[in-house]
PDB file of C-alpha atoms in Angstrom:
ATOM      1  CA  GLY A 226      15.428  -5.184   7.622  1.00  0.00           C
ATOM      2  CA  ILE A 227      14.487  -5.646   3.972  1.00  0.00           C
ATOM      3  CA  GLN A 228      15.368  -3.282   1.339  1.00  0.00           C
ATOM      4  CA  VAL A 229      13.021  -2.688  -1.654  1.00  0.00           C
ATOM      5  CA  GLU A 230      14.496  -0.733  -4.510  1.00  0.00           C
ATOM      6  CA  GLN A 231      12.986   0.439  -7.639  1.00  0.00           C
ATOM      7  CA  SER A 232      14.244   1.841 -11.061  1.00  0.00           C
ATOM      8  CA  PRO A 233      14.198   4.101 -12.651  1.00  0.00           C
ATOM      9  CA  PRO A 234      12.940   6.581 -10.064  1.00  0.00           C
ATOM     10  CA  ASP A 235      11.298   8.740 -12.965  1.00  0.00           C
ATOM     11  CA  LEU A 236      10.812   7.861 -16.650  1.00  0.00           C
ATOM     12  CA  ILE A 237       9.097  10.112 -19.375  1.00  0.00           C
ATOM     13  CA  LEU A 238       7.739   8.398 -22.351  1.00  0.00           C
ATOM     14  CA  GLN A 239       5.988   9.290 -25.684  1.00  0.00           C
ATOM     15  CA  GLU A 240       2.767   7.721 -26.090  1.00  0.00           C
ATOM     16  CA  GLY A 241       3.091   4.130 -27.817  1.00  0.00           C
ATOM     17  CA  ALA A 242       6.336   3.650 -26.282  1.00  0.00           C
ATOM     18  CA  ASN A 243       7.536   0.312 -24.060  1.00  0.00           C
ATOM     19  CA  SER A 244       9.240   0.455 -20.929  1.00  0.00           C
ATOM     20  CA  THR A 245      10.329  -1.538 -18.334  1.00  0.00           C
ATOM     21  CA  LEU A 246      10.331  -1.102 -14.443  1.00  0.00           C
ATOM     22  CA  ARG A 247      12.500  -3.001 -12.046  1.00  0.00           C
ATOM     23  CA  CYS A 248      12.123  -3.896  -8.155  1.00  0.00           C
ATOM     24  CA  ASN A 249      15.076  -5.369  -6.507  1.00  0.00           C
ATOM     25  CA  PHE A 250      14.521  -6.687  -3.074  1.00  0.00           C
ATOM     26  CA  SER A 251      17.427  -7.611  -0.448  1.00  0.00           C
ATOM     27  CA  ASP A 252      15.848 -11.047   1.353  1.00  0.00           C
ATOM     28  CA  SER A 253      13.406 -13.779   0.523  1.00  0.00           C
ATOM     29  CA  VAL A 254      10.015 -12.766   0.628  1.00  0.00           C
ATOM     30  CA  ASN A 255       6.795 -14.263   0.766  1.00  0.00           C
ATOM     31  CA  ASN A 256       5.072 -12.764  -2.075  1.00  0.00           C
ATOM     32  CA  LEU A 257       5.154  -9.432  -4.326  1.00  0.00           C
ATOM     33  CA  GLN A 258       2.777  -7.064  -5.656  1.00  0.00           C
ATOM     34  CA  TRP A 259       2.746  -4.248  -8.248  1.00  0.00           C
ATOM     35  CA  PHE A 260       0.569  -1.306  -7.616  1.00  0.00           C
ATOM     36  CA  HIS A 261      -0.341   1.656  -9.745  1.00  0.00           C
ATOM     37  CA  GLN A 262      -1.073   4.945  -7.967  1.00  0.00           C
ATOM     38  CA  ASN A 263      -3.533   7.113  -9.706  1.00  0.00           C
ATOM     39  CA  PRO A 264      -3.579  10.831  -9.473  1.00  0.00           C
ATOM     40  CA  TRP A 265      -6.167  10.682  -6.760  1.00  0.00           C
ATOM     41  CA  GLY A 266      -3.773   8.585  -4.369  1.00  0.00           C
ATOM     42  CA  GLN A 267      -5.757   5.228  -4.999  1.00  0.00           C
ATOM     43  CA  LEU A 268      -3.439   1.922  -4.988  1.00  0.00           C
ATOM     44  CA  ILE A 269      -4.579   0.144  -7.795  1.00  0.00           C
ATOM     45  CA  ASN A 270      -3.800  -3.722  -7.743  1.00  0.00           C
ATOM     46  CA  LEU A 271      -1.887  -4.798 -11.073  1.00  0.00           C
ATOM     47  CA  PHE A 272      -0.303  -7.958 -10.284  1.00  0.00           C
ATOM     48  CA  TYR A 273      -0.027 -10.252  -7.308  1.00  0.00           C
ATOM     49  CA  ILE A 274       3.170 -12.316  -8.467  1.00  0.00           C
ATOM     50  CA  PRO A 275       5.320 -14.387  -6.072  1.00  0.00           C
ATOM     51  CA  SER A 276       7.025 -16.046  -8.657  1.00  0.00           C
ATOM     52  CA  GLY A 277       6.646 -16.604 -12.688  1.00  0.00           C
ATOM     53  CA  THR A 278       5.360 -14.223 -15.407  1.00  0.00           C
ATOM     54  CA  LYS A 279       1.757 -12.919 -15.745  1.00  0.00           C
ATOM     55  CA  GLN A 280       0.190 -10.892 -18.489  1.00  0.00           C
ATOM     56  CA  ASN A 281      -2.931  -8.543 -18.329  1.00  0.00           C
ATOM     57  CA  GLY A 282      -3.578  -6.630 -21.497  1.00  0.00           C
ATOM     58  CA  ARG A 283      -0.779  -4.411 -22.027  1.00  0.00           C
ATOM     59  CA  LEU A 284       0.917  -4.993 -18.830  1.00  0.00           C
ATOM     60  CA  SER A 285       2.990  -7.846 -17.917  1.00  0.00           C
ATOM     61  CA  ALA A 286       5.056  -9.031 -14.858  1.00  0.00           C
ATOM     62  CA  THR A 287       7.960 -11.408 -14.205  1.00  0.00           C
ATOM     63  CA  THR A 288       9.339 -12.321 -10.698  1.00  0.00           C
ATOM     64  CA  VAL A 289      12.810 -14.280 -10.139  1.00  0.00           C
ATOM     65  CA  ALA A 290      12.452 -14.766  -6.502  1.00  0.00           C
ATOM     66  CA  THR A 291      15.850 -16.790  -6.513  1.00  0.00           C
ATOM     67  CA  GLU A 292      17.368 -13.439  -7.892  1.00  0.00           C
ATOM     68  CA  ARG A 293      15.209 -11.300  -5.662  1.00  0.00           C
ATOM     69  CA  TYR A 294      13.905  -9.065  -8.447  1.00  0.00           C
ATOM     70  CA  SER A 295      10.760  -8.554 -10.360  1.00  0.00           C
ATOM     71  CA  LEU A 296      10.057  -6.534 -13.726  1.00  0.00           C
ATOM     72  CA  LEU A 297       7.202  -4.785 -14.760  1.00  0.00           C
ATOM     73  CA  TYR A 298       6.714  -4.408 -18.640  1.00  0.00           C
ATOM     74  CA  ILE A 299       3.920  -1.678 -20.007  1.00  0.00           C
ATOM     75  CA  SER A 300       3.969  -1.866 -23.747  1.00  0.00           C
ATOM     76  CA  SER A 301       2.159   0.736 -26.195  1.00  0.00           C
ATOM     77  CA  SER A 302       2.062   3.182 -23.350  1.00  0.00           C
ATOM     78  CA  GLN A 303      -1.018   5.174 -22.953  1.00  0.00           C
ATOM     79  CA  THR A 304      -1.550   8.878 -20.970  1.00  0.00           C
ATOM     80  CA  THR A 305      -3.510   7.040 -18.535  1.00  0.00           C
ATOM     81  CA  ASP A 306      -0.527   5.017 -17.679  1.00  0.00           C
ATOM     82  CA  SER A 307       1.014   7.778 -15.647  1.00  0.00           C
ATOM     83  CA  GLY A 308       1.242   7.884 -12.053  1.00  0.00           C
ATOM     84  CA  VAL A 309       3.693   6.328  -9.671  1.00  0.00           C
ATOM     85  CA  TYR A 310       4.322   2.419 -10.032  1.00  0.00           C
ATOM     86  CA  PHE A 311       4.969   0.735  -6.928  1.00  0.00           C
ATOM     87  CA  CYS A 312       6.209  -2.895  -5.888  1.00  0.00           C
ATOM     88  CA  ALA A 313       5.605  -4.150  -2.473  1.00  0.00           C
ATOM     89  CA  VAL A 314       6.949  -7.501  -0.898  1.00  0.00           C
ATOM     90  CA  GLY A 315       5.337  -9.659   1.786  1.00  0.00           C
ATOM     91  CA  TYR A 316       7.486  -9.846   4.331  1.00  0.00           C
ATOM     92  CA  GLY A 317       7.496 -10.955   8.180  1.00  0.00           C
ATOM     93  CA  GLY A 318       6.420 -14.676   8.520  1.00  0.00           C
ATOM     94  CA  ALA A 319       2.961 -14.582   9.515  1.00  0.00           C
ATOM     95  CA  THR A 320       2.181 -11.103   9.178  1.00  0.00           C
ATOM     96  CA  ASN A 321       2.889 -10.834   5.707  1.00  0.00           C
ATOM     97  CA  LYS A 322       3.044  -6.976   6.005  1.00  0.00           C
ATOM     98  CA  LEU A 323       3.826  -5.531   2.677  1.00  0.00           C
ATOM     99  CA  ILE A 324       7.036  -3.579   2.340  1.00  0.00           C
ATOM    100  CA  PHE A 325       6.867  -1.004  -0.442  1.00  0.00           C
ATOM    101  CA  GLY A 326       9.497   0.071  -2.762  1.00  0.00           C
ATOM    102  CA  THR A 327      10.727   3.578  -3.512  1.00  0.00           C
ATOM    103  CA  GLY A 328       8.537   3.829  -6.582  1.00  0.00           C
ATOM    104  CA  THR A 329       8.709   4.845 -10.108  1.00  0.00           C
ATOM    105  CA  LEU A 330       7.137   7.982 -11.486  1.00  0.00           C
ATOM    106  CA  LEU A 331       6.034   7.930 -14.802  1.00  0.00           C
ATOM    107  CA  ALA A 332       4.980  10.228 -17.209  1.00  0.00           C
ATOM    108  CA  VAL A 333       3.537   9.417 -20.751  1.00  0.00           C
ATOM    109  CA  GLN A 334       2.990  12.330 -23.108  1.00  0.00           C
ATOM    110  CA  PRO A 335       0.905  12.568 -26.005  1.00  0.00           C
TER     111      PRO A 335
ATOM    112  CA  GLU B  31     -12.007  -7.026  -7.054  1.00  0.00           C
ATOM    113  CA  PRO B  32     -12.693  -7.365  -3.747  1.00  0.00           C
ATOM    114  CA  GLU B  33     -13.851  -3.758  -1.763  1.00  0.00           C
ATOM    115  CA  VAL B  34     -12.280  -2.135   1.017  1.00  0.00           C
ATOM    116  CA  THR B  35     -14.037   1.022   1.984  1.00  0.00           C
ATOM    117  CA  GLN B  36     -12.616   4.122   4.114  1.00  0.00           C
ATOM    118  CA  THR B  37     -14.152   6.962   5.806  1.00  0.00           C
ATOM    119  CA  PRO B  38     -13.825  10.039   5.644  1.00  0.00           C
ATOM    120  CA  SER B  39     -12.242  10.344   2.335  1.00  0.00           C
ATOM    121  CA  HIS B  40     -10.499  13.716   3.712  1.00  0.00           C
ATOM    122  CA  GLN B  41      -9.784  14.683   7.240  1.00  0.00           C
ATOM    123  CA  VAL B  42      -8.412  18.296   8.299  1.00  0.00           C
ATOM    124  CA  THR B  43      -7.758  18.924  11.943  1.00  0.00           C
ATOM    125  CA  GLN B  44      -6.096  20.780  14.488  1.00  0.00           C
ATOM    126  CA  MET B  45      -2.810  20.111  16.001  1.00  0.00           C
ATOM    127  CA  GLY B  46      -3.410  18.388  19.382  1.00  0.00           C
ATOM    128  CA  GLN B  47      -6.815  17.151  18.278  1.00  0.00           C
ATOM    129  CA  GLU B  48      -8.049  13.442  18.300  1.00  0.00           C
ATOM    130  CA  VAL B  49      -8.726  11.891  14.718  1.00  0.00           C
ATOM    131  CA  ILE B  50     -10.576   8.500  14.040  1.00  0.00           C
ATOM    132  CA  LEU B  51     -10.320   6.925  10.667  1.00  0.00           C
ATOM    133  CA  ARG B  52     -12.881   4.137   9.884  1.00  0.00           C
ATOM    134  CA  CYS B  53     -12.260   1.046   7.521  1.00  0.00           C
ATOM    135  CA  VAL B  54     -14.413  -1.595   6.359  1.00  0.00           C
ATOM    136  CA  PRO B  55     -12.338  -4.390   5.182  1.00  0.00           C
ATOM    137  CA  ILE B  56     -13.290  -7.568   2.966  1.00  0.00           C
ATOM    138  CA  SER B  57     -16.414  -9.160   4.464  1.00  0.00           C
ATOM    139  CA  ASN B  58     -15.790 -11.295   7.210  1.00  0.00           C
ATOM    140  CA  HIS B  59     -12.169 -11.121   6.845  1.00  0.00           C
ATOM    141  CA  LEU B  60     -10.291 -11.291  10.366  1.00  0.00           C
ATOM    142  CA  TYR B  61      -7.119  -9.848   9.276  1.00  0.00           C
ATOM    143  CA  PHE B  62      -6.483  -6.259   8.337  1.00  0.00           C
ATOM    144  CA  TYR B  63      -3.511  -3.643   7.800  1.00  0.00           C
ATOM    145  CA  TRP B  64      -3.610   0.015   8.379  1.00  0.00           C
ATOM    146  CA  TYR B  65      -0.303   1.888   6.209  1.00  0.00           C
ATOM    147  CA  ARG B  66       0.553   5.592   5.759  1.00  0.00           C
ATOM    148  CA  GLN B  67       1.877   7.409   2.838  1.00  0.00           C
ATOM    149  CA  ILE B  68       3.644  10.842   3.530  1.00  0.00           C
ATOM    150  CA  LEU B  69       3.248  13.200   0.432  1.00  0.00           C
ATOM    151  CA  GLY B  70       5.784  12.260  -2.062  1.00  0.00           C
ATOM    152  CA  GLN B  71       6.990   9.343  -0.154  1.00  0.00           C
ATOM    153  CA  LYS B  72       6.689   5.580  -0.223  1.00  0.00           C
ATOM    154  CA  VAL B  73       3.511   3.690   1.539  1.00  0.00           C
ATOM    155  CA  GLU B  74       4.980   2.494   4.982  1.00  0.00           C
ATOM    156  CA  PHE B  75       3.287  -0.273   7.225  1.00  0.00           C
ATOM    157  CA  LEU B  76       2.010   0.777  10.653  1.00  0.00           C
ATOM    158  CA  VAL B  77       0.205  -1.992  12.188  1.00  0.00           C
ATOM    159  CA  SER B  78      -1.500  -5.206  11.248  1.00  0.00           C
ATOM    160  CA  PHE B  79      -4.438  -6.589  13.103  1.00  0.00           C
ATOM    161  CA  TYR B  80      -5.638 -10.139  13.439  1.00  0.00           C
ATOM    162  CA  ASN B  81      -8.939 -11.573  15.399  1.00  0.00           C
ATOM    163  CA  ASN B  82      -9.294  -8.441  17.583  1.00  0.00           C
ATOM    164  CA  GLU B  83      -5.300  -8.098  18.384  1.00  0.00           C
ATOM    165  CA  ILE B  84      -2.548  -6.190  17.079  1.00  0.00           C
ATOM    166  CA  SER B  85      -0.110  -9.322  15.540  1.00  0.00           C
ATOM    167  CA  GLU B  86       2.783  -6.668  14.573  1.00  0.00           C
ATOM    168  CA  LYS B  87       3.222  -3.019  14.692  1.00  0.00           C
ATOM    169  CA  SER B  88       6.013  -0.668  13.166  1.00  0.00           C
ATOM    170  CA  GLU B  89       8.100   1.782  15.145  1.00  0.00           C
ATOM    171  CA  ILE B  90       5.817   4.576  13.568  1.00  0.00           C
ATOM    172  CA  PHE B  91       2.685   3.211  15.614  1.00  0.00           C
ATOM    173  CA  ASP B  92       3.788   4.737  18.812  1.00  0.00           C
ATOM    174  CA  ASP B  93       1.579   5.363  21.720  1.00  0.00           C
ATOM    175  CA  GLN B  94      -0.779   8.036  20.308  1.00  0.00           C
ATOM    176  CA  PHE B  95      -1.785   5.296  17.809  1.00  0.00           C
ATOM    177  CA  SER B  96      -4.323   2.595  18.736  1.00  0.00           C
ATOM    178  CA  VAL B  97      -6.754   0.267  16.692  1.00  0.00           C
ATOM    179  CA  GLU B  98     -10.048  -1.192  17.440  1.00  0.00           C
ATOM    180  CA  ARG B  99     -12.812  -3.176  15.978  1.00  0.00           C
ATOM    181  CA  PRO B 100     -15.775  -1.221  17.707  1.00  0.00           C
ATOM    182  CA  ASP B 101     -18.202  -3.703  15.914  1.00  0.00           C
ATOM    183  CA  GLY B 102     -18.283  -6.862  13.674  1.00  0.00           C
ATOM    184  CA  SER B 103     -17.307  -5.437  10.148  1.00  0.00           C
ATOM    185  CA  ASN B 104     -15.773  -1.875  11.388  1.00  0.00           C
ATOM    186  CA  PHE B 105     -12.235  -1.161  11.977  1.00  0.00           C
ATOM    187  CA  THR B 106     -10.968   2.135  13.437  1.00  0.00           C
ATOM    188  CA  LEU B 107      -7.306   3.860  13.584  1.00  0.00           C
ATOM    189  CA  LYS B 108      -7.369   6.285  16.375  1.00  0.00           C
ATOM    190  CA  ILE B 109      -4.662   9.337  16.422  1.00  0.00           C
ATOM    191  CA  ARG B 110      -4.728  10.474  19.939  1.00  0.00           C
ATOM    192  CA  SER B 111      -2.976  14.044  19.826  1.00  0.00           C
ATOM    193  CA  THR B 112      -2.607  14.668  16.344  1.00  0.00           C
ATOM    194  CA  LYS B 113       1.110  16.432  15.371  1.00  0.00           C
ATOM    195  CA  LEU B 114       1.941  18.250  12.140  1.00  0.00           C
ATOM    196  CA  GLU B 115       3.907  15.046  11.032  1.00  0.00           C
ATOM    197  CA  ASP B 116       0.773  12.838  11.096  1.00  0.00           C
ATOM    198  CA  SER B 117      -0.620  14.796   7.981  1.00  0.00           C
ATOM    199  CA  ALA B 118      -0.380  12.005   5.443  1.00  0.00           C
ATOM    200  CA  MET B 119      -2.558   9.462   3.380  1.00  0.00           C
ATOM    201  CA  TYR B 120      -3.798   6.458   5.461  1.00  0.00           C
ATOM    202  CA  PHE B 121      -4.777   3.357   3.769  1.00  0.00           C
ATOM    203  CA  CYS B 122      -6.138   0.158   5.436  1.00  0.00           C
ATOM    204  CA  ALA B 123      -5.736  -3.210   3.672  1.00  0.00           C
ATOM    205  CA  SER B 124      -7.373  -6.613   4.014  1.00  0.00           C
ATOM    206  CA  PRO B 125      -6.018  -9.801   2.333  1.00  0.00           C
ATOM    207  CA  GLY B 126      -7.963 -11.716  -0.160  1.00  0.00           C
ATOM    208  CA  LEU B 127     -10.190 -14.679   0.712  1.00  0.00           C
ATOM    209  CA  ALA B 128      -7.218 -17.145   0.278  1.00  0.00           C
ATOM    210  CA  GLY B 129      -5.646 -15.601   3.344  1.00  0.00           C
ATOM    211  CA  VAL B 130      -3.140 -13.720   4.945  1.00  0.00           C
ATOM    212  CA  GLY B 131      -0.509 -14.403   2.060  1.00  0.00           C
ATOM    213  CA  ASP B 132      -2.896 -13.517  -0.555  1.00  0.00           C
ATOM    214  CA  THR B 133      -3.049 -10.427  -2.331  1.00  0.00           C
ATOM    215  CA  GLN B 134      -3.588  -7.286   0.031  1.00  0.00           C
ATOM    216  CA  TYR B 135      -6.444  -5.113  -1.287  1.00  0.00           C
ATOM    217  CA  PHE B 136      -6.184  -1.122  -0.339  1.00  0.00           C
ATOM    218  CA  GLY B 137      -9.218   1.016   0.514  1.00  0.00           C
ATOM    219  CA  PRO B 138      -9.220   4.427  -1.210  1.00  0.00           C
ATOM    220  CA  GLY B 139      -7.382   6.110   1.673  1.00  0.00           C
ATOM    221  CA  THR B 140      -8.027   9.050   4.006  1.00  0.00           C
ATOM    222  CA  ARG B 141      -6.152  11.988   3.503  1.00  0.00           C
ATOM    223  CA  LEU B 142      -5.284  13.366   6.874  1.00  0.00           C
ATOM    224  CA  THR B 143      -4.461  17.243   7.153  1.00  0.00           C
ATOM    225  CA  VAL B 144      -3.198  18.414  10.442  1.00  0.00           C
ATOM    226  CA  LEU B 145      -2.993  22.266  10.534  1.00  0.00           C
TER     227      LEU B 145
END
């Protein structure tokens, strides 16, 4: 089956710093989403980005489907950005089930 | 953002007991999914359900699991005889109005603890 790997696994930042999170996948996919899992365990949609670049405030994402990777950029990080970031790829033909990556645990320190 | 709701938010049960987790997906949508996340691990696909039938299930979704649509808007995940390893967060998800290939929106989850 498809493998979805994220790097780095852990990241510690000072408030105000920028970061780039990476998601690699091993097969062609239907689409790709980025999530932020908050301390209460909720999965918050960040981006639906099967290809191209999108921006939302301090966050932006780029997916290069032909090269099987996606990047999530966080600029001017804040303590509220802390949590786990997951990418998930839509896979499996008509079902389009999401296969999640291993996650990046981000801690932003004041 | 479309809303998916789940109840209960927490469930504690004894090993061997049956539990029923409930989900209300995006209104009038025929497609929904169940996922689970064991503490500290990644989210895993369990089953997809379309128009009152299972469309795909993972190897995790064995005979102790079942999904139903008891009425027009509610979906349930039943675990017949819970095991300690069933302790996890269970999420349901529903695609947006553009259909199965659209963004999947997740409910807040049910945290199941099996003692």
